[in-house]
Short mmCIF file of C-alpha atoms and ligand atoms in Angstrom, two decimals:
data_model
loop_
_atom_site.label_atom_id
_atom_site.label_comp_id
_atom_site.label_asym_id
_atom_site.label_seq_id
_atom_site.Cartn_x
_atom_site.Cartn_y
_atom_site.Cartn_z
CA MET A 8 173.32 101.27 -200.24
CA TYR A 9 175.23 99.20 -197.76
CA ARG A 10 175.86 102.35 -195.65
CA LYS A 11 172.06 102.92 -195.32
CA VAL A 12 171.42 99.36 -194.25
CA ALA A 13 174.24 99.58 -191.73
CA ALA A 14 172.98 102.90 -190.31
CA ALA A 15 169.44 101.51 -190.02
CA LEU A 16 170.85 98.35 -188.19
CA ALA A 17 172.81 100.60 -185.83
CA VAL A 18 169.79 102.72 -184.93
CA GLY A 19 167.76 99.53 -184.40
CA LEU A 20 170.48 98.01 -182.10
CA LEU A 21 170.79 101.30 -180.22
CA ALA A 22 166.99 101.53 -179.61
CA ALA A 23 166.91 97.85 -178.36
CA SER A 24 169.80 98.42 -175.96
CA MET A 25 168.18 101.54 -174.56
CA ALA A 26 164.93 99.71 -174.01
CA ALA A 27 166.82 96.84 -172.31
CA CYS A 28 168.78 99.32 -170.06
CA GLY A 29 165.55 101.12 -169.21
CA ASP A 30 164.12 97.93 -167.60
CA GLY A 31 167.41 96.45 -166.49
CA GLY A 32 167.37 94.08 -169.43
CA LYS A 33 164.71 91.94 -167.71
CA GLY A 34 162.34 92.61 -170.58
CA THR A 35 159.58 93.78 -168.13
CA ASP A 36 157.95 97.23 -168.54
CA THR A 37 159.27 99.91 -166.14
CA PRO A 38 156.37 100.73 -163.71
CA LYS A 39 154.26 103.59 -165.03
CA ASP A 40 152.64 106.19 -162.73
CA ASP A 41 149.32 104.48 -162.64
CA GLY A 42 147.59 107.50 -161.05
CA LYS A 43 146.94 105.54 -157.84
CA ILE A 44 146.83 107.88 -154.75
CA THR A 45 149.61 107.03 -152.25
CA LEU A 46 148.72 107.83 -148.65
CA GLY A 47 151.30 107.78 -145.88
CA PHE A 48 149.60 107.18 -142.52
CA SER A 49 151.39 107.41 -139.09
CA GLN A 50 149.35 105.75 -136.33
CA VAL A 51 149.94 106.30 -132.57
CA GLY A 52 150.28 102.61 -131.70
CA ALA A 53 147.98 99.75 -130.62
CA GLU A 54 147.40 100.94 -126.97
CA SER A 55 143.63 100.33 -126.79
CA GLY A 56 140.57 98.67 -128.33
CA TRP A 57 139.75 102.06 -129.83
CA ARG A 58 143.09 102.25 -131.60
CA THR A 59 142.72 98.75 -132.95
CA ALA A 60 139.33 99.67 -134.43
CA ASN A 61 140.69 102.97 -135.79
CA THR A 62 143.55 101.16 -137.58
CA LYS A 63 141.11 98.66 -139.07
CA SER A 64 138.91 101.43 -140.37
CA ILE A 65 141.84 103.23 -142.01
CA GLN A 66 143.28 100.08 -143.64
CA GLU A 67 139.97 98.76 -144.92
CA SER A 68 138.87 102.14 -146.18
CA ALA A 69 142.18 102.75 -148.06
CA ALA A 70 141.84 99.33 -149.64
CA ALA A 71 138.30 100.03 -150.67
CA ALA A 72 139.27 103.35 -152.18
CA GLY A 73 142.06 101.67 -154.16
CA TYR A 74 144.79 103.81 -152.55
CA GLU A 75 148.31 102.60 -151.88
CA LEU A 76 148.59 102.89 -148.06
CA LYS A 77 152.04 103.21 -146.45
CA PHE A 78 151.08 102.48 -142.77
CA SER A 79 153.48 103.04 -139.81
CA ASP A 80 152.79 102.17 -136.12
CA ALA A 81 154.78 104.51 -133.78
CA GLN A 82 154.36 102.29 -130.68
CA GLY A 83 153.33 105.38 -128.80
CA LYS A 84 156.59 107.37 -129.47
CA GLN A 85 156.54 110.79 -131.09
CA GLU A 86 160.08 110.36 -132.43
CA ASN A 87 158.84 107.34 -134.43
CA GLN A 88 156.01 109.36 -135.89
CA ILE A 89 158.36 112.16 -136.93
CA LYS A 90 160.66 109.49 -138.55
CA ALA A 91 157.67 108.09 -140.37
CA LEU A 92 156.56 111.49 -141.65
CA ARG A 93 160.04 112.17 -142.94
CA SER A 94 160.09 108.88 -144.72
CA PHE A 95 156.78 109.59 -146.36
CA ILE A 96 158.20 112.91 -147.52
CA ALA A 97 161.27 111.22 -148.99
CA GLN A 98 159.10 108.73 -150.76
CA LYS A 99 157.02 111.63 -152.18
CA VAL A 100 153.67 110.23 -151.17
CA ASP A 101 150.61 112.18 -152.45
CA VAL A 102 149.09 112.83 -148.96
CA ILE A 103 150.19 112.38 -145.34
CA ALA A 104 147.70 111.65 -142.55
CA PHE A 105 148.49 110.93 -138.94
CA SER A 106 147.13 110.85 -135.39
CA PRO A 107 149.61 112.91 -133.28
CA VAL A 108 150.45 111.04 -130.10
CA VAL A 109 150.91 114.32 -128.26
CA GLU A 110 149.81 117.94 -129.10
CA SER A 111 153.31 119.68 -129.19
CA GLY A 112 156.53 119.38 -131.17
CA TRP A 113 155.24 119.01 -134.78
CA ASP A 114 155.98 122.35 -136.48
CA THR A 115 159.42 121.42 -137.90
CA VAL A 116 158.35 118.21 -139.64
CA LEU A 117 154.99 119.72 -140.78
CA LYS A 118 156.89 122.57 -142.42
CA GLU A 119 159.14 119.97 -144.19
CA ALA A 120 155.95 118.37 -145.56
CA LYS A 121 154.61 121.76 -146.62
CA ASP A 122 157.88 122.77 -148.33
CA ALA A 123 157.77 119.36 -150.10
CA GLY A 124 154.26 120.24 -151.37
CA ILE A 125 152.64 117.24 -149.59
CA PRO A 126 149.26 118.07 -147.97
CA VAL A 127 148.80 116.81 -144.39
CA ILE A 128 145.51 115.73 -142.70
CA LEU A 129 145.23 115.43 -138.89
CA THR A 130 143.09 112.53 -137.80
CA ASP A 131 141.73 111.71 -134.29
CA ARG A 132 144.04 113.97 -132.30
CA ALA A 133 145.03 117.69 -132.81
CA VAL A 134 148.41 119.50 -132.68
CA ASP A 135 148.99 122.86 -130.92
CA SER A 136 150.82 124.48 -133.92
CA ALA A 137 149.97 128.14 -134.15
CA ASP A 138 150.47 127.91 -137.96
CA LYS A 139 147.23 126.47 -139.30
CA THR A 140 148.55 126.36 -142.87
CA LEU A 141 150.72 123.34 -141.77
CA TYR A 142 147.77 121.01 -142.29
CA LYS A 143 144.66 121.00 -144.47
CA THR A 144 142.11 119.78 -141.92
CA PHE A 145 141.63 118.02 -138.52
CA ILE A 146 139.00 115.28 -138.47
CA GLY A 147 138.18 113.87 -135.02
CA SER A 148 136.03 114.08 -131.96
CA ASP A 149 135.39 117.08 -129.73
CA PHE A 150 137.25 115.78 -126.60
CA VAL A 151 136.24 118.73 -124.42
CA LYS A 152 132.60 117.90 -125.11
CA GLU A 153 133.18 114.23 -124.19
CA GLY A 154 134.50 115.42 -120.83
CA VAL A 155 131.66 117.84 -120.39
CA VAL A 156 128.85 115.32 -121.03
CA SER A 157 130.62 112.90 -118.65
CA GLY A 158 130.70 115.58 -115.94
CA GLU A 159 127.13 116.76 -116.61
CA TRP A 160 125.83 113.18 -116.27
CA LEU A 161 127.58 112.89 -112.87
CA VAL A 162 126.22 116.25 -111.60
CA LYS A 163 122.73 115.03 -112.49
CA GLN A 164 123.23 111.82 -110.49
CA TYR A 165 123.93 113.83 -107.33
CA GLU A 166 121.39 116.67 -107.92
CA GLY A 167 119.94 117.90 -104.65
CA LYS A 168 122.62 116.07 -102.54
CA THR A 169 125.30 118.05 -100.61
CA ASP A 170 127.46 115.27 -99.13
CA PRO A 171 131.06 115.22 -100.46
CA VAL A 172 131.56 112.94 -103.47
CA ASN A 173 135.12 111.75 -103.93
CA ILE A 174 136.19 111.29 -107.56
CA VAL A 175 139.40 109.66 -108.81
CA GLU A 176 140.47 110.30 -112.42
CA LEU A 177 142.42 108.09 -114.85
CA GLN A 178 143.94 110.45 -117.40
CA GLY A 179 144.93 109.41 -120.95
CA THR A 180 148.41 109.67 -122.35
CA THR A 181 150.22 112.74 -120.89
CA GLY A 182 150.31 115.61 -123.27
CA SER A 183 147.75 114.11 -125.69
CA ALA A 184 144.79 116.22 -126.91
CA PRO A 185 142.21 113.71 -125.60
CA ALA A 186 143.78 113.69 -122.19
CA ASN A 187 144.05 117.53 -121.94
CA ASP A 188 140.69 118.19 -123.25
CA ARG A 189 138.63 115.52 -121.53
CA LYS A 190 140.18 116.55 -118.22
CA LYS A 191 139.25 120.20 -118.84
CA GLY A 192 135.67 119.48 -120.03
CA PHE A 193 134.97 117.18 -117.01
CA ALA A 194 136.40 119.60 -114.50
CA ASP A 195 134.42 122.55 -116.05
CA ALA A 196 131.12 120.45 -115.80
CA ILE A 197 131.51 119.27 -112.17
CA ALA A 198 132.52 122.85 -111.05
CA LYS A 199 128.74 123.50 -110.85
CA ALA A 200 128.51 121.08 -107.91
CA PRO A 201 131.05 122.12 -105.29
CA ASN A 202 130.50 118.85 -103.29
CA LEU A 203 131.88 116.84 -106.29
CA LYS A 204 135.72 116.74 -105.76
CA ILE A 205 138.55 115.14 -107.79
CA ILE A 206 140.78 113.79 -104.93
CA ALA A 207 143.37 112.09 -107.25
CA SER A 208 144.17 112.33 -110.94
CA GLN A 209 146.98 110.36 -112.81
CA SER A 210 147.73 109.05 -116.29
CA GLY A 211 147.08 105.37 -117.06
CA ASP A 212 148.31 106.03 -120.67
CA PHE A 213 145.01 104.79 -122.16
CA THR A 214 145.92 101.14 -121.46
CA ARG A 215 144.21 98.45 -119.40
CA ALA A 216 147.50 97.71 -117.57
CA GLY A 217 147.96 101.43 -116.75
CA GLY A 218 144.38 101.77 -115.54
CA LYS A 219 144.69 98.72 -113.21
CA GLN A 220 148.08 99.82 -111.79
CA VAL A 221 146.97 103.40 -111.04
CA MET A 222 143.56 102.33 -109.60
CA GLU A 223 145.40 99.96 -107.26
CA ALA A 224 147.42 102.94 -105.97
CA PHE A 225 144.29 105.05 -105.66
CA LEU A 226 142.48 102.30 -103.65
CA LYS A 227 145.45 102.02 -101.32
CA ALA A 228 145.70 105.73 -100.75
CA HIS A 229 141.92 106.53 -100.54
CA LYS A 230 139.29 104.43 -98.62
CA ASP A 231 136.49 106.67 -99.57
CA ILE A 232 136.31 106.67 -103.38
CA ASP A 233 132.79 107.23 -104.77
CA VAL A 234 133.46 107.74 -108.50
CA LEU A 235 136.02 106.86 -111.15
CA PHE A 236 136.28 108.99 -114.26
CA ALA A 237 138.46 107.11 -116.78
CA HIS A 238 139.46 108.94 -120.09
CA ASN A 239 138.90 105.70 -122.00
CA ASP A 240 137.17 102.31 -121.70
CA ASP A 241 140.48 100.32 -121.55
CA MET A 242 141.68 102.07 -118.36
CA GLY A 243 138.25 101.61 -116.85
CA LEU A 244 138.42 97.89 -117.64
CA GLY A 245 141.82 97.62 -116.11
CA ALA A 246 140.51 99.51 -113.05
CA LEU A 247 137.56 97.03 -112.70
CA GLU A 248 140.10 94.33 -111.89
CA ALA A 249 141.72 96.48 -109.15
CA ILE A 250 138.25 97.43 -107.74
CA GLU A 251 137.02 93.79 -107.53
CA ALA A 252 140.38 92.69 -106.09
CA ALA A 253 139.80 95.24 -103.30
CA GLY A 254 136.45 93.59 -102.57
CA LYS A 255 134.40 96.50 -103.94
CA LYS A 256 131.50 96.20 -106.44
CA PRO A 257 132.24 98.32 -109.60
CA GLY A 258 129.14 100.18 -110.77
CA THR A 259 127.62 100.04 -107.25
CA ASP A 260 130.24 100.82 -104.62
CA ILE A 261 132.13 102.95 -107.08
CA THR A 262 130.29 104.71 -109.96
CA ILE A 263 132.39 104.40 -113.24
CA ILE A 264 132.27 106.82 -116.16
CA THR A 265 134.43 106.16 -119.22
CA ILE A 266 134.83 107.43 -122.83
CA ASP A 267 135.03 105.53 -126.17
CA ALA A 268 132.20 102.94 -126.14
CA VAL A 269 134.18 100.07 -127.67
CA LYS A 270 132.48 96.63 -127.36
CA ASP A 271 134.20 95.54 -124.16
CA GLY A 272 133.32 98.83 -122.53
CA MET A 273 129.75 98.59 -123.67
CA GLN A 274 129.59 94.98 -122.26
CA ALA A 275 130.78 96.22 -118.90
CA LEU A 276 128.14 98.97 -119.04
CA ALA A 277 125.44 96.50 -119.98
CA ASP A 278 126.61 94.22 -117.11
CA GLY A 279 126.28 97.14 -114.55
CA LYS A 280 129.96 97.42 -113.93
CA PHE A 281 130.20 100.73 -115.72
CA ASN A 282 127.55 103.43 -115.26
CA PHE A 283 127.98 105.82 -118.25
CA ILE A 284 129.99 105.95 -121.42
CA ALA A 285 130.59 108.99 -123.76
CA GLU A 286 131.12 107.69 -127.31
CA CYS A 287 134.23 108.51 -129.29
CA SER A 288 134.02 106.91 -132.72
CA PRO A 289 137.23 105.37 -134.16
CA LEU A 290 135.51 104.78 -137.57
CA LEU A 291 137.22 107.70 -139.33
CA GLY A 292 138.41 105.70 -142.34
CA PRO A 293 135.67 106.45 -144.97
CA GLN A 294 135.61 110.15 -144.23
CA LEU A 295 139.48 110.32 -144.27
CA MET A 296 139.65 108.71 -147.73
CA ASP A 297 137.21 111.27 -149.13
CA LEU A 298 139.31 114.03 -147.66
CA VAL A 299 142.55 112.46 -149.12
CA LYS A 300 141.09 112.57 -152.64
CA LYS A 301 139.97 116.20 -152.17
CA VAL A 302 143.29 117.45 -150.87
CA LYS A 303 145.22 115.54 -153.53
CA ASN A 304 143.10 117.26 -156.15
CA GLY A 305 143.60 120.68 -154.54
CA GLU A 306 139.99 120.99 -153.58
CA ALA A 307 139.07 123.13 -150.55
CA VAL A 308 138.08 121.18 -147.41
CA GLU A 309 136.56 122.26 -144.10
CA PRO A 310 139.46 123.10 -141.61
CA ARG A 311 137.74 121.17 -138.82
CA ILE A 312 135.49 118.14 -139.16
CA VAL A 313 133.89 116.94 -135.92
CA THR A 314 132.74 113.29 -135.82
CA ASN A 315 129.21 112.56 -134.67
CA GLU A 316 128.89 110.91 -131.33
CA THR A 317 126.45 110.04 -128.55
CA THR A 318 126.37 108.78 -124.94
CA PHE A 319 125.17 105.52 -123.39
CA THR A 320 123.53 104.53 -120.06
CA GLN A 321 123.36 100.88 -118.98
CA GLU A 322 119.95 100.34 -120.57
CA GLN A 323 121.03 101.99 -123.81
CA ALA A 324 124.13 99.78 -123.94
CA LYS A 325 122.09 96.65 -123.68
CA ALA A 326 120.04 97.78 -126.74
CA ALA A 327 123.06 98.99 -128.72
CA LEU A 328 125.39 96.07 -128.16
CA PRO A 329 124.08 93.59 -130.81
CA ASP A 330 124.77 96.11 -133.64
CA ARG A 331 128.06 97.46 -132.31
CA LYS A 332 130.58 97.68 -135.13
CA TYR A 333 133.68 97.91 -132.90
C1 LIG B 21 140.53 109.45 -128.97
C2 LIG B 21 141.74 108.56 -129.01
C3 LIG B 21 142.00 107.96 -127.76
C4 LIG B 21 140.88 106.95 -127.28
C5 LIG B 21 141.75 105.94 -126.63
O1 LIG B 21 140.17 109.92 -130.17
O2 LIG B 21 142.89 109.33 -129.52
O3 LIG B 21 143.21 107.21 -127.85
O4 LIG B 21 139.97 107.60 -126.41
C6 LIG B 21 142.91 105.81 -127.57
O5 LIG B 21 141.11 104.72 -126.34
O6 LIG B 21 143.92 105.05 -127.05
#
């Protein structure tokens, strides 16, 4: 009889001690897998108004979707993005999404993610990997088209004229998909008008400071600039300061075309300091969260999702500004 009671007591004590060990004896439950989707997101940095709006869209959409977001800001460095992706793999997140700061150099880390069974979504910018199985989809703008519509608008402004038109170009981050593609699209579009010539082209790294610095150099080297094509609003806004400091009227003495259509750019357009903007929407968050759920559940998704965008003239900017979300 006593043996049975002693055995029952021993089992009870053993069970209690195991429970205590399981939660470190703090008496709290060990965290269960609550089925919450964990998304690892590596962002380029905070180089422009567009990027700030993009980050806000992703963070707000992840919260609204109830996902756990592990967010990393790479401060514009590819090595930081690769480190972040490796950290997400080590943490066994459900899905990885990122905006690759440059097009090349991703195959190794993307293969590590694939081998770990973690699906990857490209957002905003593309990679040049030949192996398309390294990511599930790429959601972002058609940057070539943004360059084409910018060039086509300019060709139209000078239709019927034959005098030489001198263009300077502020390129985005060297090696990035938007810089490569916008440059190509614009050049292809203006090729139709041989009098339109790009006389100088240099990277301002998508920042206002970069745009101002490079535009100052352009103005020192060239007395006869007719047009500025800037790959984003922020470099155009920086260039405005250099143009005005040189005693020239932006939007009149120098025609200015930019891309993005963030609020500050649209204000410059409405004020007559810019002449044309091709929109590039940063509000990818809601669509991204839908895609995250689909790839987590193993559902098929379109390999390429192009965001809807438009263009703005000065009059259209005045009308659109009051409702601008970013
Ligand atoms: C485009 C995005 C670019 C923006 C810039 O989708 O990658 O990077 O045009 C931003 O403003 O810095």
